[in-house]
PDB file of C-alpha atoms in Angstrom:
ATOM      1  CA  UNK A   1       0.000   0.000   0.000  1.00  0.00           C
ATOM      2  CA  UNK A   2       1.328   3.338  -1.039  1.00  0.00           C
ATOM      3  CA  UNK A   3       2.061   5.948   1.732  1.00  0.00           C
ATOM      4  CA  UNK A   4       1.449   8.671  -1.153  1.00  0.00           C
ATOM      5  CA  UNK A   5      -2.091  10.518  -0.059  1.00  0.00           C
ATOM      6  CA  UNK A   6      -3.987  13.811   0.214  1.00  0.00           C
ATOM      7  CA  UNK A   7      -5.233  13.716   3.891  1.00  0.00           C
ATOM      8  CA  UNK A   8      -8.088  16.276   4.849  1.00  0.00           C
ATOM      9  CA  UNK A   9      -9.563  17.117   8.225  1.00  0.00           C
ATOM     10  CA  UNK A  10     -11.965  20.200   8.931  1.00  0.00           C
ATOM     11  CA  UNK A  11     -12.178  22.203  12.178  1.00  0.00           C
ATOM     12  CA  UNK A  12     -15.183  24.328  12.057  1.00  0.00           C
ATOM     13  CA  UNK A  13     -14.922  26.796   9.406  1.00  0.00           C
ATOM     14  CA  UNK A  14     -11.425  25.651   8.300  1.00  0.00           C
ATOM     15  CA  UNK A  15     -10.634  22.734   5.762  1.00  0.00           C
ATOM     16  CA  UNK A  16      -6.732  21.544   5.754  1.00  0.00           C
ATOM     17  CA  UNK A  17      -5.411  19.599   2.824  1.00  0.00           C
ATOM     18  CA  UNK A  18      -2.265  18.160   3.785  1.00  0.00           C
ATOM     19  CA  UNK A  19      -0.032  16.443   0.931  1.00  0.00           C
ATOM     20  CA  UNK A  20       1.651  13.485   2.100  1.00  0.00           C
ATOM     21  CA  UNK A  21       4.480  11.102   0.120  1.00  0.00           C
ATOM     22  CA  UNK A  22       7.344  11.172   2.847  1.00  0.00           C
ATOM     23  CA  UNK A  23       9.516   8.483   0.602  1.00  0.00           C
ATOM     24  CA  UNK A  24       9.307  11.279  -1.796  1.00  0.00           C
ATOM     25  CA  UNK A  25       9.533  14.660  -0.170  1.00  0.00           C
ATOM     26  CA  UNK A  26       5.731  14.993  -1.100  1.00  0.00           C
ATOM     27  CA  UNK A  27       6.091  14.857  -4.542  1.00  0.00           C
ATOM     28  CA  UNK A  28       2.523  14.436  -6.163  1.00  0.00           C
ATOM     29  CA  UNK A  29       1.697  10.945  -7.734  1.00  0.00           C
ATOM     30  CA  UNK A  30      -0.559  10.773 -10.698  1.00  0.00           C
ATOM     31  CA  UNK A  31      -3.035   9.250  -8.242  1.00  0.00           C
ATOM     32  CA  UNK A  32      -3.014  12.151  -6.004  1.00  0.00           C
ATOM     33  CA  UNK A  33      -3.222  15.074  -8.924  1.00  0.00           C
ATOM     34  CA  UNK A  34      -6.751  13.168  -9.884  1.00  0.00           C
ATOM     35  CA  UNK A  35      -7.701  13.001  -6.049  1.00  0.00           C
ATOM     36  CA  UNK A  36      -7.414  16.196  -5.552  1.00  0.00           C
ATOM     37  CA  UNK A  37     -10.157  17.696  -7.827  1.00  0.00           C
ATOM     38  CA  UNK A  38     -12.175  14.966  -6.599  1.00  0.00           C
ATOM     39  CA  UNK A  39     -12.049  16.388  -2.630  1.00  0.00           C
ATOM     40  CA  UNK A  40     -12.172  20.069  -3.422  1.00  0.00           C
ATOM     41  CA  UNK A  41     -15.371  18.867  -5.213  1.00  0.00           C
ATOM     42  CA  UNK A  42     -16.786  17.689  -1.912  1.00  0.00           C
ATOM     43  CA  UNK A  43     -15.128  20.428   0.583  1.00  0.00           C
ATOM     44  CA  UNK A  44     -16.999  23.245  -1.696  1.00  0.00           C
ATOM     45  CA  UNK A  45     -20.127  21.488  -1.477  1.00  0.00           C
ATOM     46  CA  UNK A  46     -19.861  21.695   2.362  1.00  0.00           C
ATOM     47  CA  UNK A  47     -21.211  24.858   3.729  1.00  0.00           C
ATOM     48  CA  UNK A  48     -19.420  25.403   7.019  1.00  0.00           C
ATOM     49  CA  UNK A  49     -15.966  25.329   5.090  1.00  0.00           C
ATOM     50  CA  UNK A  50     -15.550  28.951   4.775  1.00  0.00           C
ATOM     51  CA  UNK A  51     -11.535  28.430   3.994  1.00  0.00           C
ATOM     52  CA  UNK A  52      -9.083  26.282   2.674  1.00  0.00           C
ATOM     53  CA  UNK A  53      -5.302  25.784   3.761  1.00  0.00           C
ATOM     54  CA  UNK A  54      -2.982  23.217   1.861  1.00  0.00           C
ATOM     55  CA  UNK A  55       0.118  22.400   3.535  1.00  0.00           C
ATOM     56  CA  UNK A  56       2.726  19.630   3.341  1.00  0.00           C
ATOM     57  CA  UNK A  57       3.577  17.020   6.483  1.00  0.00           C
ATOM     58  CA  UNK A  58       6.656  16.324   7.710  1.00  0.00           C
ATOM     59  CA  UNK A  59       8.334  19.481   6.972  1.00  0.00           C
ATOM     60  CA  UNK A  60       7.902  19.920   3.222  1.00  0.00           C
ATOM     61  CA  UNK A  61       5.348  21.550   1.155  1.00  0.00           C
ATOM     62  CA  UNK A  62       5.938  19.354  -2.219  1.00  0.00           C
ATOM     63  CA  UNK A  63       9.046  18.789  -3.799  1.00  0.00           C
ATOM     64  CA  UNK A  64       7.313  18.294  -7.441  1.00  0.00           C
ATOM     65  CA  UNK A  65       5.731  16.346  -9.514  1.00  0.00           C
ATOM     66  CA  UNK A  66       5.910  12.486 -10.005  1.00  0.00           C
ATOM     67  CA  UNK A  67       6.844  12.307 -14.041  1.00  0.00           C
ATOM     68  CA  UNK A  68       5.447   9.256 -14.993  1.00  0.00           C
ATOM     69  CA  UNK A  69       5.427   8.172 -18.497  1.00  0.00           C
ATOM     70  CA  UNK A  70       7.265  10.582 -20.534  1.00  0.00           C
ATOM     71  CA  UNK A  71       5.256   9.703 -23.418  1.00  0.00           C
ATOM     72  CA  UNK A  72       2.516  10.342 -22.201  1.00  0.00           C
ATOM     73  CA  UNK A  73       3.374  13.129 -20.463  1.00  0.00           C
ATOM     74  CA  UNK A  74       4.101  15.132 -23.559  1.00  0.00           C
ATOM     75  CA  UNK A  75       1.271  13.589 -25.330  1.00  0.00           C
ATOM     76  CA  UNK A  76      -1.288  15.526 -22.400  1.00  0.00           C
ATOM     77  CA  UNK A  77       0.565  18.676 -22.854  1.00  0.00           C
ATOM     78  CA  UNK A  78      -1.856  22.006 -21.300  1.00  0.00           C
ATOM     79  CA  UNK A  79      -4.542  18.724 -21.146  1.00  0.00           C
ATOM     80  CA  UNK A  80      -2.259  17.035 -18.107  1.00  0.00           C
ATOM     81  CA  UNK A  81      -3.937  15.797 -14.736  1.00  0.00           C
ATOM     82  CA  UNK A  82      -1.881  18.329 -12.996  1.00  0.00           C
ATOM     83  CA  UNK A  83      -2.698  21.762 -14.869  1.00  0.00           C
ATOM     84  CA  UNK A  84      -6.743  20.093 -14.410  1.00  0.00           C
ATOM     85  CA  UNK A  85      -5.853  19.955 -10.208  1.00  0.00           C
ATOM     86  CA  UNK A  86      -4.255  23.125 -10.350  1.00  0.00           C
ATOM     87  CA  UNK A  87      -7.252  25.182 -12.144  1.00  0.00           C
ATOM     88  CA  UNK A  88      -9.442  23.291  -9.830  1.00  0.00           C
ATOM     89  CA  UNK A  89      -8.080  24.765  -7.018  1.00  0.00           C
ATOM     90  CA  UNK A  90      -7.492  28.161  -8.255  1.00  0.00           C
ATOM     91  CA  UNK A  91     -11.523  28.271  -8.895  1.00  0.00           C
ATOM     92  CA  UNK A  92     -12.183  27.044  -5.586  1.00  0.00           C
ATOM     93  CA  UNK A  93     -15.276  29.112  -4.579  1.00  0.00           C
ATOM     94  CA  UNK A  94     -13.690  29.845  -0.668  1.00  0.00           C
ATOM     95  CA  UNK A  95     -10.172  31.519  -0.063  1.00  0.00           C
ATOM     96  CA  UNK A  96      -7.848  28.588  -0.068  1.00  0.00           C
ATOM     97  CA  UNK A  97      -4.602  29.885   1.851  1.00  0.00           C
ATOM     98  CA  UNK A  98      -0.768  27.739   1.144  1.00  0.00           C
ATOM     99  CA  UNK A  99       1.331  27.576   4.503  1.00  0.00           C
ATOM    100  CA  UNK A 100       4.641  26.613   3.071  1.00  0.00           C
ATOM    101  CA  UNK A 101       7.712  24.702   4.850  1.00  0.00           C
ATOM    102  CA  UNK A 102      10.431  23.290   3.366  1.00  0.00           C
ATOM    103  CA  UNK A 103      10.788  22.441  -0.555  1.00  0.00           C
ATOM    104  CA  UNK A 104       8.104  24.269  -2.930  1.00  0.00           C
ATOM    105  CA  UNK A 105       9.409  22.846  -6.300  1.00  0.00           C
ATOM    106  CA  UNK A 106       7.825  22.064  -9.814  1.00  0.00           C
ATOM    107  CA  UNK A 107       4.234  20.957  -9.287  1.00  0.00           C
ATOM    108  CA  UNK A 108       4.871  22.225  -5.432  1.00  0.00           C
ATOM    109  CA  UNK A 109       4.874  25.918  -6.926  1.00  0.00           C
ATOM    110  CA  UNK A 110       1.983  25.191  -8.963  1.00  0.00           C
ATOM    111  CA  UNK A 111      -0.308  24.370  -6.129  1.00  0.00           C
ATOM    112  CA  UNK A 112       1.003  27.497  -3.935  1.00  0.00           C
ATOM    113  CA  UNK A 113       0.688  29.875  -7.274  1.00  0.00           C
ATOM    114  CA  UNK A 114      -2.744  28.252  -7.394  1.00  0.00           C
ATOM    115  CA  UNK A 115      -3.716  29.466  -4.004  1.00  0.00           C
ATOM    116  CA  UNK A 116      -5.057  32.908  -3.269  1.00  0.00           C
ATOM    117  CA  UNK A 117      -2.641  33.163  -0.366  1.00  0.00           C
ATOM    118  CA  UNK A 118       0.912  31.945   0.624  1.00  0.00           C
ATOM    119  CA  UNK A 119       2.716  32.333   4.188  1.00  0.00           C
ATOM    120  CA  UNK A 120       6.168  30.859   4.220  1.00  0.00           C
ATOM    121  CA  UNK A 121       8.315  29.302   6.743  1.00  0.00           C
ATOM    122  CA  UNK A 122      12.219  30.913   7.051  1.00  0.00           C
ATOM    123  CA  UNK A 123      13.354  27.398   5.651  1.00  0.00           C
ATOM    124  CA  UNK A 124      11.531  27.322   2.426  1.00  0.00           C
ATOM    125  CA  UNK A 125      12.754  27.043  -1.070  1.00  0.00           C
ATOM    126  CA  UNK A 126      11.046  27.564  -4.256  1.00  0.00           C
ATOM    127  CA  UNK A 127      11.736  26.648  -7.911  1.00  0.00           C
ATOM    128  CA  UNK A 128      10.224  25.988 -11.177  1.00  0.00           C
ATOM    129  CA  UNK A 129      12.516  23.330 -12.570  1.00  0.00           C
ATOM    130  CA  UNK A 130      10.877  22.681 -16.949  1.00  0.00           C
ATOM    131  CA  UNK A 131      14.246  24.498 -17.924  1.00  0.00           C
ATOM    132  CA  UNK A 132      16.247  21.609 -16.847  1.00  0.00           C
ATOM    133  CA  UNK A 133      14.056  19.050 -18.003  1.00  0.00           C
ATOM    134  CA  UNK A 134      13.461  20.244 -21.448  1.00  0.00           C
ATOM    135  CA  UNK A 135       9.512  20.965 -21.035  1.00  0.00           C
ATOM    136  CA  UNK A 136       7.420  23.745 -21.481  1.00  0.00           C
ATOM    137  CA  UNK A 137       5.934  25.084 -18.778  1.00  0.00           C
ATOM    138  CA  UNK A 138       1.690  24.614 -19.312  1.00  0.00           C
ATOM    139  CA  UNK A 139       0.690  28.104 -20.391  1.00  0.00           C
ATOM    140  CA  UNK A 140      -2.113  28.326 -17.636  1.00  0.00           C
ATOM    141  CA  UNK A 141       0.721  27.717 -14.715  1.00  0.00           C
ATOM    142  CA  UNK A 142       2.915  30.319 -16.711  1.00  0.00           C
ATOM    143  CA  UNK A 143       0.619  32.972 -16.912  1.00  0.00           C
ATOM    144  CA  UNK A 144      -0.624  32.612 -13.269  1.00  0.00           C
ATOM    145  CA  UNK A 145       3.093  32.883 -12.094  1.00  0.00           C
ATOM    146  CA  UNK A 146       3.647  36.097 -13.898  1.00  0.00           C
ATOM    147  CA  UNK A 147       0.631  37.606 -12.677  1.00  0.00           C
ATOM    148  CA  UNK A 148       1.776  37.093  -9.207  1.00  0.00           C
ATOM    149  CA  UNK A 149       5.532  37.840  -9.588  1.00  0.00           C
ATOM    150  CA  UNK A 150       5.765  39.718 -12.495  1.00  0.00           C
ATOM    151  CA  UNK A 151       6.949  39.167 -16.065  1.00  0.00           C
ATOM    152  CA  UNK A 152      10.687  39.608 -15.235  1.00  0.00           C
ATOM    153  CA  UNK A 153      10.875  37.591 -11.841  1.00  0.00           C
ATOM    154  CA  UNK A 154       8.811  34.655 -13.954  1.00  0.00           C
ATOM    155  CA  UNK A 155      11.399  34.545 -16.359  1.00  0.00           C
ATOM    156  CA  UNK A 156      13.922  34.313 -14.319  1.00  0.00           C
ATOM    157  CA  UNK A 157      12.333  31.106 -12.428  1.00  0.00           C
ATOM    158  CA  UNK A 158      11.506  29.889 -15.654  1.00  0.00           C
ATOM    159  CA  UNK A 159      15.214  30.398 -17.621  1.00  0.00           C
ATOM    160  CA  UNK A 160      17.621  29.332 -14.741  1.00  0.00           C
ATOM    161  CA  UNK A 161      15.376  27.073 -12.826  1.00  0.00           C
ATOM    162  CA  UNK A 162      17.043  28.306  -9.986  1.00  0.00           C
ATOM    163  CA  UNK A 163      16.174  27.979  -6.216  1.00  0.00           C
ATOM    164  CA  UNK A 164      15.189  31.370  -4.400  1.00  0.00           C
ATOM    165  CA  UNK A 165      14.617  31.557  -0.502  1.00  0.00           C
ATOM    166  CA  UNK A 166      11.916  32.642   1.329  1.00  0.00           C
ATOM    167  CA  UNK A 167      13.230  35.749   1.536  1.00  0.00           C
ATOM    168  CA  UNK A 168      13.778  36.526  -2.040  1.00  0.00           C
ATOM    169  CA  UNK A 169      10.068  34.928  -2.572  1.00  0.00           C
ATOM    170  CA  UNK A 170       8.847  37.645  -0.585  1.00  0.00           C
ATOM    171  CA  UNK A 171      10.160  40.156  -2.459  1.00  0.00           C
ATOM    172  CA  UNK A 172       9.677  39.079  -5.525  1.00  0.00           C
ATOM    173  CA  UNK A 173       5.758  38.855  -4.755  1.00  0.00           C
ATOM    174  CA  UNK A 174       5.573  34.865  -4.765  1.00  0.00           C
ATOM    175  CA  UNK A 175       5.079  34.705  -0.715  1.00  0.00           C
ATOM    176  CA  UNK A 176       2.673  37.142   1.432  1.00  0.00           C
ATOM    177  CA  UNK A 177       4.832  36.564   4.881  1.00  0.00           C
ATOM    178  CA  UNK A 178       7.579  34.988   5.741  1.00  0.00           C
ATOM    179  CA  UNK A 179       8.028  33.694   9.683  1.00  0.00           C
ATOM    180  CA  UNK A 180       9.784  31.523  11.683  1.00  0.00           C
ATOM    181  CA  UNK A 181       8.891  27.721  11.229  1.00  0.00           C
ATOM    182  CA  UNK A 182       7.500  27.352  14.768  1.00  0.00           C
ATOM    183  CA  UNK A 183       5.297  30.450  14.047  1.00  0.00           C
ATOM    184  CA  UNK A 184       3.898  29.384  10.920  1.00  0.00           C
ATOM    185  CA  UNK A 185       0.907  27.471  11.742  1.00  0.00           C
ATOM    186  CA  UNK A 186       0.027  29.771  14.805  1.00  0.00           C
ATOM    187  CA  UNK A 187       0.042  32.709  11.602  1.00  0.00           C
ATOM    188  CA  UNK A 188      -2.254  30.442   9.146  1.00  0.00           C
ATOM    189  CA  UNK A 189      -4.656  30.077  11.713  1.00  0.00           C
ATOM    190  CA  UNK A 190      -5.097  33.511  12.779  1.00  0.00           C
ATOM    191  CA  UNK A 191      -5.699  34.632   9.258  1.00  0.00           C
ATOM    192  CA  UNK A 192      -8.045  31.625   8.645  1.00  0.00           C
ATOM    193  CA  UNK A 193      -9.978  32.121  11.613  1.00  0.00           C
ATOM    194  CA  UNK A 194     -10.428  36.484  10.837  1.00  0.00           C
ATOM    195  CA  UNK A 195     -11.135  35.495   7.129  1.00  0.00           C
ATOM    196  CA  UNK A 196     -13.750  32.930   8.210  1.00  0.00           C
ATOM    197  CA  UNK A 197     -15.486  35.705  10.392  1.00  0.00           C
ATOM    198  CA  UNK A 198     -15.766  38.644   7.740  1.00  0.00           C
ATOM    199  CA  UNK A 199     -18.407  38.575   5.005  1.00  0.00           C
ATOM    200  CA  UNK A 200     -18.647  35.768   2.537  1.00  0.00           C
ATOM    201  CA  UNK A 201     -20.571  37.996   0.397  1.00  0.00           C
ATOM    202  CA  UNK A 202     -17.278  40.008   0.085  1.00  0.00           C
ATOM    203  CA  UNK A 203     -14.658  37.166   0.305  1.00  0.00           C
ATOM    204  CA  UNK A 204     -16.270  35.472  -2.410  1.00  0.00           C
ATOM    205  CA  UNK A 205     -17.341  38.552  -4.870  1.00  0.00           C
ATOM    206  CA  UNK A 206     -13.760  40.115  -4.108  1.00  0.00           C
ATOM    207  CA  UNK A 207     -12.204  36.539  -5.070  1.00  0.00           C
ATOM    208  CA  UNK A 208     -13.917  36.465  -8.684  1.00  0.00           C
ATOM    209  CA  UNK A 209     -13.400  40.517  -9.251  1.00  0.00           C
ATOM    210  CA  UNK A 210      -9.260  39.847  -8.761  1.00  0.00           C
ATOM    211  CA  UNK A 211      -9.280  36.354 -10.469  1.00  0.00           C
ATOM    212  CA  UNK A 212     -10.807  38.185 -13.396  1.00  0.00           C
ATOM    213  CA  UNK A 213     -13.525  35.790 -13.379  1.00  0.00           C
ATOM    214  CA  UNK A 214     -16.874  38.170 -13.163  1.00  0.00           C
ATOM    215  CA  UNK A 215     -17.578  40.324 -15.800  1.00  0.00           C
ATOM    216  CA  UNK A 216     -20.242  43.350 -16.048  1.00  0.00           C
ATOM    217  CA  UNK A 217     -23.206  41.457 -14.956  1.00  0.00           C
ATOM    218  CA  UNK A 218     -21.497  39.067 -12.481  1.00  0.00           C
ATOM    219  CA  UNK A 219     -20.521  42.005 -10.842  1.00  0.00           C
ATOM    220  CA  UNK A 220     -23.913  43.550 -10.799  1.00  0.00           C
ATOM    221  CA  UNK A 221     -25.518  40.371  -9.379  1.00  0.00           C
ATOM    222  CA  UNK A 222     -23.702  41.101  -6.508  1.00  0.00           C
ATOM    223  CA  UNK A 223     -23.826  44.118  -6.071  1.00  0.00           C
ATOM    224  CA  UNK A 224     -27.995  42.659  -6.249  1.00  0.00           C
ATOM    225  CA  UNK A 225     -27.120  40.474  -3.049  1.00  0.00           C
ATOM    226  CA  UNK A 226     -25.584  43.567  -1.124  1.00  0.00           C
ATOM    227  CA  UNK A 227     -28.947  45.031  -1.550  1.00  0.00           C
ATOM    228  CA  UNK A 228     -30.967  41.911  -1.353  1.00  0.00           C
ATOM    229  CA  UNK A 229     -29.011  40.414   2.088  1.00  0.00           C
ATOM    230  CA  UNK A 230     -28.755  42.854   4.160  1.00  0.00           C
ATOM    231  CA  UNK A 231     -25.376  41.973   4.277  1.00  0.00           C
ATOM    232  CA  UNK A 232     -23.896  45.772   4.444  1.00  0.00           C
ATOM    233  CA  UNK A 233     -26.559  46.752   7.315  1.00  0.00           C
ATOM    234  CA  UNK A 234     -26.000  44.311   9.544  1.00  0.00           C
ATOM    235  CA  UNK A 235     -22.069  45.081   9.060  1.00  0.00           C
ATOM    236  CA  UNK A 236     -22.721  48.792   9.748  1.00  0.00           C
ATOM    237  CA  UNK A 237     -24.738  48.050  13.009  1.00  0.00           C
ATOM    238  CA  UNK A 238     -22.127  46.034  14.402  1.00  0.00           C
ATOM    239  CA  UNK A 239     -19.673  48.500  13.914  1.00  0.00           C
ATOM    240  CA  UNK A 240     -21.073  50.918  15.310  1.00  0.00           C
ATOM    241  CA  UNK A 241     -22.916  49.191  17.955  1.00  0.00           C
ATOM    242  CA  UNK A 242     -19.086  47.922  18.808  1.00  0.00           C
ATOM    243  CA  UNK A 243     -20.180  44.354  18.196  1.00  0.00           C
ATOM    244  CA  UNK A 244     -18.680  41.147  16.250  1.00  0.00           C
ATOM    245  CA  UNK A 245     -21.299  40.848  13.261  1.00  0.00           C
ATOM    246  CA  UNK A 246     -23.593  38.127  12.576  1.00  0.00           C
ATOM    247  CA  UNK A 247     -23.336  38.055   9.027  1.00  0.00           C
ATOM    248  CA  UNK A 248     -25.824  35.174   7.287  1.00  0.00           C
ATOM    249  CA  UNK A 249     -25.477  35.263   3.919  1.00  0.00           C
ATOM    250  CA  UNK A 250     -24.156  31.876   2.419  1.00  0.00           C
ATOM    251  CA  UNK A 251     -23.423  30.753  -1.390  1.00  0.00           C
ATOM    252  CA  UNK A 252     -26.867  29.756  -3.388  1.00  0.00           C
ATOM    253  CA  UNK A 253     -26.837  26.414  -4.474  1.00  0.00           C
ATOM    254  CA  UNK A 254     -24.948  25.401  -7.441  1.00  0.00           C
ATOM    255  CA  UNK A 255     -27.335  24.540 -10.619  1.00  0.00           C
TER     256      UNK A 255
END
């Protein structure tokens, strides 16, 4: 029996994917890039999960990509299990967060760049590694990676396939924060826990306005549920009544 899994548990609002393959410093298996699709399926179908972290155990985030057949590797080109798990999980409908430790290489840095957020420990290391393989980068992964850092700093991952530190991720835009390894988790789960008590009316309708994904009339449809929810009000009252808000509007039902 393989040791190679994605693991979740949920505690209250908060969902934890954690990517396990210790023989392998979590490098993802074919097996596990179809799994994952399959769970964010079910964990955005669950209404209490108002947020999403993916992390690595032992230590390590992901230290790539299991390569399989090269044959058909090349063969699936843009069309390969692993850009299909990453775009899953960039359209995840809650904000999914990265908490990264250790290595963050090849299809490590695709799940992290897939993620709306990304705290670092001190220790990690990040690379995108096609360059010395002689692939092409998917064109979906490439253009999300130069959104983030920028057309120059995505070159230079992409030509030299060098490592950078956590520190030079920062500045380069590919991290948030960067903090000790003991005070990572303690970090994640403050943000989780505020981002789970604001509006999901605004989490949500601010994730599809920056992802590009709502155009004119998304946009006013939600502006619609504003009006409709009551949302706003009850946010004013609290704030001024110098109370935590009881804000009730949740997702309508897909379909």
């Amino acid at each position: 029996m393989s040791d190679a899994e994605l693991t979740v548990t949920v505690a209250g609002p908060v969902a934890t994917v954690v990517i396990r393959n210790p023989a392998r410093r979590n490098a993802m298996t074919p097996a596990m890039w179809r799994q994952l699709p399959v769970l964010l399926d079910g964990l955005e179908a669950d209404p209490a999960v108002r947020v999403l972290v993916l992390t690595g155990a032992g230590g390590t985030f992901c230290a790539g990509a299991d390569l399989g057949d090269l044959d058909e590797l090349l063969e699936a080109g843009d069309g390969s299990i692993a850009v299909a798990a990453e775009e899953r999980l960039a359209a995840f409908g809650r904000p999914t967060v990265a908490a990264i430790e250790g290595a963050c290489v090849g299809g490590g840095c695709q799940l992290a760049v897939a993620c709306d957020l990304r705290f670092a420990a001190a220790d990690a290391r990040f690379g995108v590694p096609p360059a010395r393989l002689g692939l092409v980068y998917p064109a979906p992964t490439t253009r999300r990676l130069a959104r983030l850092v920028g057309p120059s700093a995505a070159k230079h991952l992409l030509f030299t396939s060098e490592l950078v530190d956590a520190e030079r991720a920062l500045r380069i835009g590919l991290v948030d924060e960067v903090l000790p390894a003991d005070a990572l988790a303690a970090r994640v789960a403050a943000v989780t826990t505020t981002i789970a008590e604001r509006s999901r009316l605004t989490v949500a309708a601010a994730k599809e306005i920056v992802d590009g994904r709502a155009d004119a009339d998304r946009i006013a449809w939600w502006h619609g549920q504003v009006r409709e929810s009551g949302e706003a009000r009850e946010g004013i009252a609290a704030v001024t009544g110098r109370r935590l808000p009881r804000f009730g509007w949740t997702p309508p039902a897909a379909g």
